[in-house]
Coordinates of C-alpha atoms and ligand atoms in Angstrom, one line a residue:
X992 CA -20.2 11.9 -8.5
X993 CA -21.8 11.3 -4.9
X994 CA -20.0 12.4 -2.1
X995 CA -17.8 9.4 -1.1
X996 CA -19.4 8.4 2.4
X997 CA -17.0 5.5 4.0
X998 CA -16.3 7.4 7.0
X999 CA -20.0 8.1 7.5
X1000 CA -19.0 11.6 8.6
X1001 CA -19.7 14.6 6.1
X1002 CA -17.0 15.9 4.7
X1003 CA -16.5 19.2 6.6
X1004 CA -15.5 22.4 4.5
X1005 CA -12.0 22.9 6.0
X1006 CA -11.2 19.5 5.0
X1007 CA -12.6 20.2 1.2
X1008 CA -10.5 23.4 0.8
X1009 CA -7.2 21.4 2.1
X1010 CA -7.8 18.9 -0.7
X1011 CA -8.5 21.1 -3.3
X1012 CA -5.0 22.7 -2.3
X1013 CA -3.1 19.5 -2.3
X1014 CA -4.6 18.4 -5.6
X1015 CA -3.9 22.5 -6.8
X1016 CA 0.0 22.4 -5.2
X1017 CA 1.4 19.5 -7.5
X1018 CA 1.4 15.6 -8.8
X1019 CA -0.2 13.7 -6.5
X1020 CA 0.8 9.7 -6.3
X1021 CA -0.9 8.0 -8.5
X1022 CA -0.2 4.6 -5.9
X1023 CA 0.0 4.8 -2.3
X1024 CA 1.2 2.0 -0.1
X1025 CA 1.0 1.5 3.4
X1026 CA 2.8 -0.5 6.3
X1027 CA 0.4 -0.4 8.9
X1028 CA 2.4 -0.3 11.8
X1029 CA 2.0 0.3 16.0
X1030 CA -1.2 -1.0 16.7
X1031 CA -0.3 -2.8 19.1
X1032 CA 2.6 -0.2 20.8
X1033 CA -0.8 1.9 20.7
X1034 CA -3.3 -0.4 22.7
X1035 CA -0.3 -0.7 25.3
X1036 CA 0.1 2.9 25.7
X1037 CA -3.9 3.1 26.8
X1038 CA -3.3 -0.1 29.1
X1039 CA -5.4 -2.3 26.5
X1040 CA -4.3 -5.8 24.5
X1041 CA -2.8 -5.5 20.9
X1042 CA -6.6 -6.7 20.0
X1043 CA -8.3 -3.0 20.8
X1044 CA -5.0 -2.0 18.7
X1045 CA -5.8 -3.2 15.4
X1046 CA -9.6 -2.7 16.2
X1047 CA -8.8 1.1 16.2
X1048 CA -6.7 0.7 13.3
X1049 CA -9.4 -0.3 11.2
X1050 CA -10.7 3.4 11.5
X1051 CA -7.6 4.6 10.0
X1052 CA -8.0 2.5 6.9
X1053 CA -11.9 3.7 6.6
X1054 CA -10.4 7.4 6.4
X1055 CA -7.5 6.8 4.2
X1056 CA -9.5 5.3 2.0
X1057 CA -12.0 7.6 1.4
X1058 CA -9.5 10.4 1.4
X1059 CA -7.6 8.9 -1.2
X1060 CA -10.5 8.3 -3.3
X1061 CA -11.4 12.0 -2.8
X1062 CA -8.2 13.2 -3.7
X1063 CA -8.4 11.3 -6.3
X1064 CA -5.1 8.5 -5.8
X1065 CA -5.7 5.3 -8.2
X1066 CA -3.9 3.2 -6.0
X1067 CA -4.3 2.3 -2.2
X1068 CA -2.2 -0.8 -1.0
X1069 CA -2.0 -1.6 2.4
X1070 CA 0.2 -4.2 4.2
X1071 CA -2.6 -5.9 7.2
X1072 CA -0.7 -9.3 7.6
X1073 CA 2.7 -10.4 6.3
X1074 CA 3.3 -13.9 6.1
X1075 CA 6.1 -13.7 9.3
X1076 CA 2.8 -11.9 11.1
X1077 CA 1.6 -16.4 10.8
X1078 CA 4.1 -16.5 13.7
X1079 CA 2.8 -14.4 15.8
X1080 CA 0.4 -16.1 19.2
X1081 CA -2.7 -17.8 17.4
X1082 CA -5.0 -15.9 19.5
X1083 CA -3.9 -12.8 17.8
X1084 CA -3.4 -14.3 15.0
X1085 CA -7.4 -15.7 15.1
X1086 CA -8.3 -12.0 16.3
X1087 CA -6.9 -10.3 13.2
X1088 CA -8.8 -12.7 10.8
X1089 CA -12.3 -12.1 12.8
X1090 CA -11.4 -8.5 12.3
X1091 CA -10.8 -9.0 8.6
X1092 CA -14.4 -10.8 8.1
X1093 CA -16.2 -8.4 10.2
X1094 CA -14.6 -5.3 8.2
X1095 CA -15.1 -6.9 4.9
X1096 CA -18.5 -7.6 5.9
X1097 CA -19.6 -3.8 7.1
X1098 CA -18.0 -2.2 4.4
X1099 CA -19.1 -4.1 1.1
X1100 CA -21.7 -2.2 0.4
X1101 CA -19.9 1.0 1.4
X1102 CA -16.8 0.3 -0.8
X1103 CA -19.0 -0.7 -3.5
X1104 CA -21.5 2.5 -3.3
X1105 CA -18.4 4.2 -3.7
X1106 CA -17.0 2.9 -6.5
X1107 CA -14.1 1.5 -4.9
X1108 CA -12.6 -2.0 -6.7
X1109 CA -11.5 -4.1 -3.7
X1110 CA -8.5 -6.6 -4.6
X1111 CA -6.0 -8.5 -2.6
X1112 CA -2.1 -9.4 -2.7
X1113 CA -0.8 -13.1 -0.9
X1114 CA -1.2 -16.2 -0.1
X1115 CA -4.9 -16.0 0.3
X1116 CA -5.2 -20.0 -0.1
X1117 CA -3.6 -19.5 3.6
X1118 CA -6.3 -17.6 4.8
X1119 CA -9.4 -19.5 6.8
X1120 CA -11.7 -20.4 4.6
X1121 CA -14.7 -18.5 5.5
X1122 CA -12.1 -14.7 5.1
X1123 CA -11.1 -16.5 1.8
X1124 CA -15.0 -16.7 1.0
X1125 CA -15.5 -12.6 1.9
X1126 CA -12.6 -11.7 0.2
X1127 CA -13.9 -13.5 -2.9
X1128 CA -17.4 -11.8 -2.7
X1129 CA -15.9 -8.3 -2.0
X1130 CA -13.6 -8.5 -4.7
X1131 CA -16.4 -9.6 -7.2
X1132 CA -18.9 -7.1 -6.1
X1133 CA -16.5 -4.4 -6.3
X1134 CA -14.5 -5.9 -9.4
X1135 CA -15.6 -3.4 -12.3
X1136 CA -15.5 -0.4 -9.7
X1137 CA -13.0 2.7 -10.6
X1138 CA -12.5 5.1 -8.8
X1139 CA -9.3 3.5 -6.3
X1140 CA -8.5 0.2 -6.2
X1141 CA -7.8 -0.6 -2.6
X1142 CA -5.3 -3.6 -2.2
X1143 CA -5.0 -5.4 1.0
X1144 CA -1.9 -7.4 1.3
X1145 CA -2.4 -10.3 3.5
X1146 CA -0.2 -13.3 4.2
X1147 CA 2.0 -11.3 1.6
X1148 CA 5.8 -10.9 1.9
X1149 CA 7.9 -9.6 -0.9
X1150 CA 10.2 -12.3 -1.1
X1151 CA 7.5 -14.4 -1.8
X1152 CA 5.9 -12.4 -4.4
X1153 CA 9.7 -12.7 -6.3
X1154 CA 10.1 -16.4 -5.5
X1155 CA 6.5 -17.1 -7.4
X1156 CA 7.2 -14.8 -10.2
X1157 CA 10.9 -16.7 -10.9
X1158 CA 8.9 -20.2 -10.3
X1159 CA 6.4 -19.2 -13.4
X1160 CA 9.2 -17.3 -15.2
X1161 CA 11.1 -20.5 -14.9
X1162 CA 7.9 -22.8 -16.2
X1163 CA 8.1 -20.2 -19.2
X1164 CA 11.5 -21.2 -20.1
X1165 CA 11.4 -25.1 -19.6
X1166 CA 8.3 -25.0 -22.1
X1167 CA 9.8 -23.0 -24.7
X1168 CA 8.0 -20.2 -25.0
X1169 CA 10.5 -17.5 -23.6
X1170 CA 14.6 -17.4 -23.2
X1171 CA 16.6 -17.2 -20.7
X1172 CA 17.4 -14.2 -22.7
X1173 CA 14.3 -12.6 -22.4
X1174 CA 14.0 -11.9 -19.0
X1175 CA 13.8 -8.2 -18.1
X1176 CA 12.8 -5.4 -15.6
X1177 CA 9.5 -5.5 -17.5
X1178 CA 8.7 -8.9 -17.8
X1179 CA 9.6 -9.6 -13.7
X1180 CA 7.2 -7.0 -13.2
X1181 CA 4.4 -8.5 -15.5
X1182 CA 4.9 -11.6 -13.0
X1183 CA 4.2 -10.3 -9.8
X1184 CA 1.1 -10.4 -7.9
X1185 CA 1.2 -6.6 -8.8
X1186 CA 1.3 -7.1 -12.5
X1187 CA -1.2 -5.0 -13.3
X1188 CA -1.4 -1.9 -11.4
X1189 CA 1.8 0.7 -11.6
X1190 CA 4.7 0.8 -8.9
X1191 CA 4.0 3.0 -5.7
X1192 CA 5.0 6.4 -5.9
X1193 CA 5.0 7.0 -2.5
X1194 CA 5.5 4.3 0.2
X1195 CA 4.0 5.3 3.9
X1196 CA 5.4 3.5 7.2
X1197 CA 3.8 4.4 10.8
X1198 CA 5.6 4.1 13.7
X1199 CA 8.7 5.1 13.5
X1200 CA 10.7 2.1 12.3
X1201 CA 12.8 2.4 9.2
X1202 CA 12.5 -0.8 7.7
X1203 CA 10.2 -2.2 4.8
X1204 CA 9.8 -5.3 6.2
X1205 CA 9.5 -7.6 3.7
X1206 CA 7.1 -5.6 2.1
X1207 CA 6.8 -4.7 -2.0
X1208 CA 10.4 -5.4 -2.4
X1209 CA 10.7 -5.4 -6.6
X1210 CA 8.0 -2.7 -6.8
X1211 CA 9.4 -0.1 -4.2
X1212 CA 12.4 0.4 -6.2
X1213 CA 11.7 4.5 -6.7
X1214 CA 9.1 5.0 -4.4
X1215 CA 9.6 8.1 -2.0
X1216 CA 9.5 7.0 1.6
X1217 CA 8.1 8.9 4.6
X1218 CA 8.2 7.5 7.4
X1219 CA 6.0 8.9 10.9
X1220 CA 6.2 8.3 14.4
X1221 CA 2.2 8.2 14.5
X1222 CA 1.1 4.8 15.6
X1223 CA -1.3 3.5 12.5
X1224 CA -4.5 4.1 14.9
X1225 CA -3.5 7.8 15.3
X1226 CA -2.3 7.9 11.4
X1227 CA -5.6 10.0 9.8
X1228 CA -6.3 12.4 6.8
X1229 CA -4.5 15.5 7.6
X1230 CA -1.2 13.3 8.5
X1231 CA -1.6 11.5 5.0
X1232 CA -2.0 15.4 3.4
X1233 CA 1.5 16.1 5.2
X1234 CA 3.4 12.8 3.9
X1235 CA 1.7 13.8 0.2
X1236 CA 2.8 17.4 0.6
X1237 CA 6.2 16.1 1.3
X1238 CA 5.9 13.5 -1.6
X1239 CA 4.8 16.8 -3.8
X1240 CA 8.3 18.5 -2.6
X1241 CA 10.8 15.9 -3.9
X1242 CA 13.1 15.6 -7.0
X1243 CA 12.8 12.0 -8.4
X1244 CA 15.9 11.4 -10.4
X1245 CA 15.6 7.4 -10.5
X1246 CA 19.5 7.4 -10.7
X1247 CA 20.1 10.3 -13.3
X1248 CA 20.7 13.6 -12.6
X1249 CA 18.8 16.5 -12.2
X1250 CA 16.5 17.8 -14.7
X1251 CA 18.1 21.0 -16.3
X1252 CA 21.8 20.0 -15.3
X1253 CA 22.9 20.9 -18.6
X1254 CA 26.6 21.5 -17.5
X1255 CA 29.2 19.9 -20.3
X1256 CA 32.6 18.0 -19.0
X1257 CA 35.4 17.0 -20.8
X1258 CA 36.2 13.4 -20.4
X1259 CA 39.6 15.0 -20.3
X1260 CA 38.1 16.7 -17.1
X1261 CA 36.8 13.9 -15.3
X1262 CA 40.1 11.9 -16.3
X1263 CA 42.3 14.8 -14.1
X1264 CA 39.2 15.1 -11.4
X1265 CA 39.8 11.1 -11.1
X1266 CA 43.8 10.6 -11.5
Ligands
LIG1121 C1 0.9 -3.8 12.7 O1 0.9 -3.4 14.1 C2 -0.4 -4.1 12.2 C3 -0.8 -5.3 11.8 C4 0.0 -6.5 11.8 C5 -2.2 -5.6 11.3 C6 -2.8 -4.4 10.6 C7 -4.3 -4.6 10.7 C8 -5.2 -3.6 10.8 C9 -4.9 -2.2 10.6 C10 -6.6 -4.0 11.1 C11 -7.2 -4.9 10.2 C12 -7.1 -4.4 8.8 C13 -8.1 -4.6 7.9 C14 -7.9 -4.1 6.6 C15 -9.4 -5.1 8.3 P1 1.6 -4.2 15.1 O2 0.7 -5.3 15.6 O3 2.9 -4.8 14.5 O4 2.0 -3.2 16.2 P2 3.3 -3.1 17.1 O5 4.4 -2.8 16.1 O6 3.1 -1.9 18.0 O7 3.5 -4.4 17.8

């Protein structure tokens, strides 16, 4: 396989060996998501407008990417504009769609080069009509690529993605073909706009809040969180390697107990324990 190029830079020997050791040290997520956050804390602190901000966070995303499809992560999904972000002042607002045109546009090629399948999450119909034309010609250039599958999620909110998979659920019902009856974990999932690609594993937030923020609300049920005080424009490689190391250290239980607790207790136990 070629050596995966988005970055532009070639990947130095240091950087090589601390893959090979995350990939050696355990299970790496299979899908990373990403709330993007302090681009605009970050262009303050240098005396700039939240514009330079999300200019510098583009960087980050080129060398996430290509590290993850280095590692070798299946999933990338980042959170670039939520639908509340609609609120923010137009001018920002028309500064973060130019940005999205001009990325899509310098790195089709690139992501396609690399075998990277583009795809996005949201309202796209929201989106002016010339990013909803790149985004349609990036994801159909890239659309049989597989090596990661990089998800944007734009005018996205998780509430939303919930509200539109009850709406169709609901159509389902009223025509007959499923029951009220029916409806399950799996089948809520097989409605959202992340139907086809697996929960994340691990779930990344820059910044230093602790929030989620409207973000993959069904889907981050079990995800491990790590959370950084990095702004997103600082947030590179060797950062990502520490949040996957951490990722590589926890137990996931989703709700039952430990693997290996074999320890047997009398209900008659529990019953005195309780009293
Ligand atoms: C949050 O920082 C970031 C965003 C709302 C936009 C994210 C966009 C990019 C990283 C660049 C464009 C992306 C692509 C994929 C081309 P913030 O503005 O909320 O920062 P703050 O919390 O410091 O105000």
């Amino acid at each position: 396989m070629k050596p995966l190029t988005l970055t532009n830079n070639a990947q130095s020997d240091s950087d090589k060996r601390n893959q090979e050791k995350l990939v050696a040290a355990g299970e790496l997520p299979r899908h990373i998501a990403i709330i993007m956050d302090g681009n605009g804390r970050w262009a303050q602190t240098k005396g700039n407008i939240r514009i330079h901000g999300h200019k510098a966070g583009v960087d980050s995303v080129r060398d996430i990417t290509e590290s993850c499809a280095q590692l070798g992560v299946e999933h990338l999904t980042l959170y670039a504009f939520s639908t509340e972000n609609w609120n923010r002042p137009s001018a920002e607002v028309n500064g973060l769609m130019k940005l999205l045109v001009a990325s899509l546009r310098d790195e089709a090629e690139n992501l396609h080069e690399n075998n990277i399948r583009f795809s996005t999450i949201g309202q796209i119909e929201r989106l002016p009509v010339n990013c909803q034309k790149k985004i349609q010609e990036v994801t159909d250039l890239t659309k049989d690529n597989d090596r990661l599958q990089l998800c944007l999620a734009l005018s996205y909110s998780g509430r939303w993605d919930i509200t539109e998979a009850v709406k169709k659920l609901a159509v389902e019902v009223r025509n007959g073909n499923i029951n009220p009856e029916d409806i399950d974990d799996s089948l809520i999932s097989s409605h959202l706009s992340t139907a086809d690609i697996p929960d994340p594993d691990l779930i990344i937030r820059t910044s230093g809040e602790f929030r989620i923020s409207n973000f993959l609300l069904w889907q981050l049920a079990y995800s491990e969180l790590y959370i950084t005080k990095t702004y997103w424009p600082d947030f590179k490689r060797d950062e990502l390697y520490e949040a996957i190391k951490s990722f590589q250290k926890r137990d996931r239980r989703y709700g039952e107990v430990k693997k290996g607790y074999t320890k047997a207790i009398s209900s008659t136990v529990i019953n005195q324990i309780i009293s």
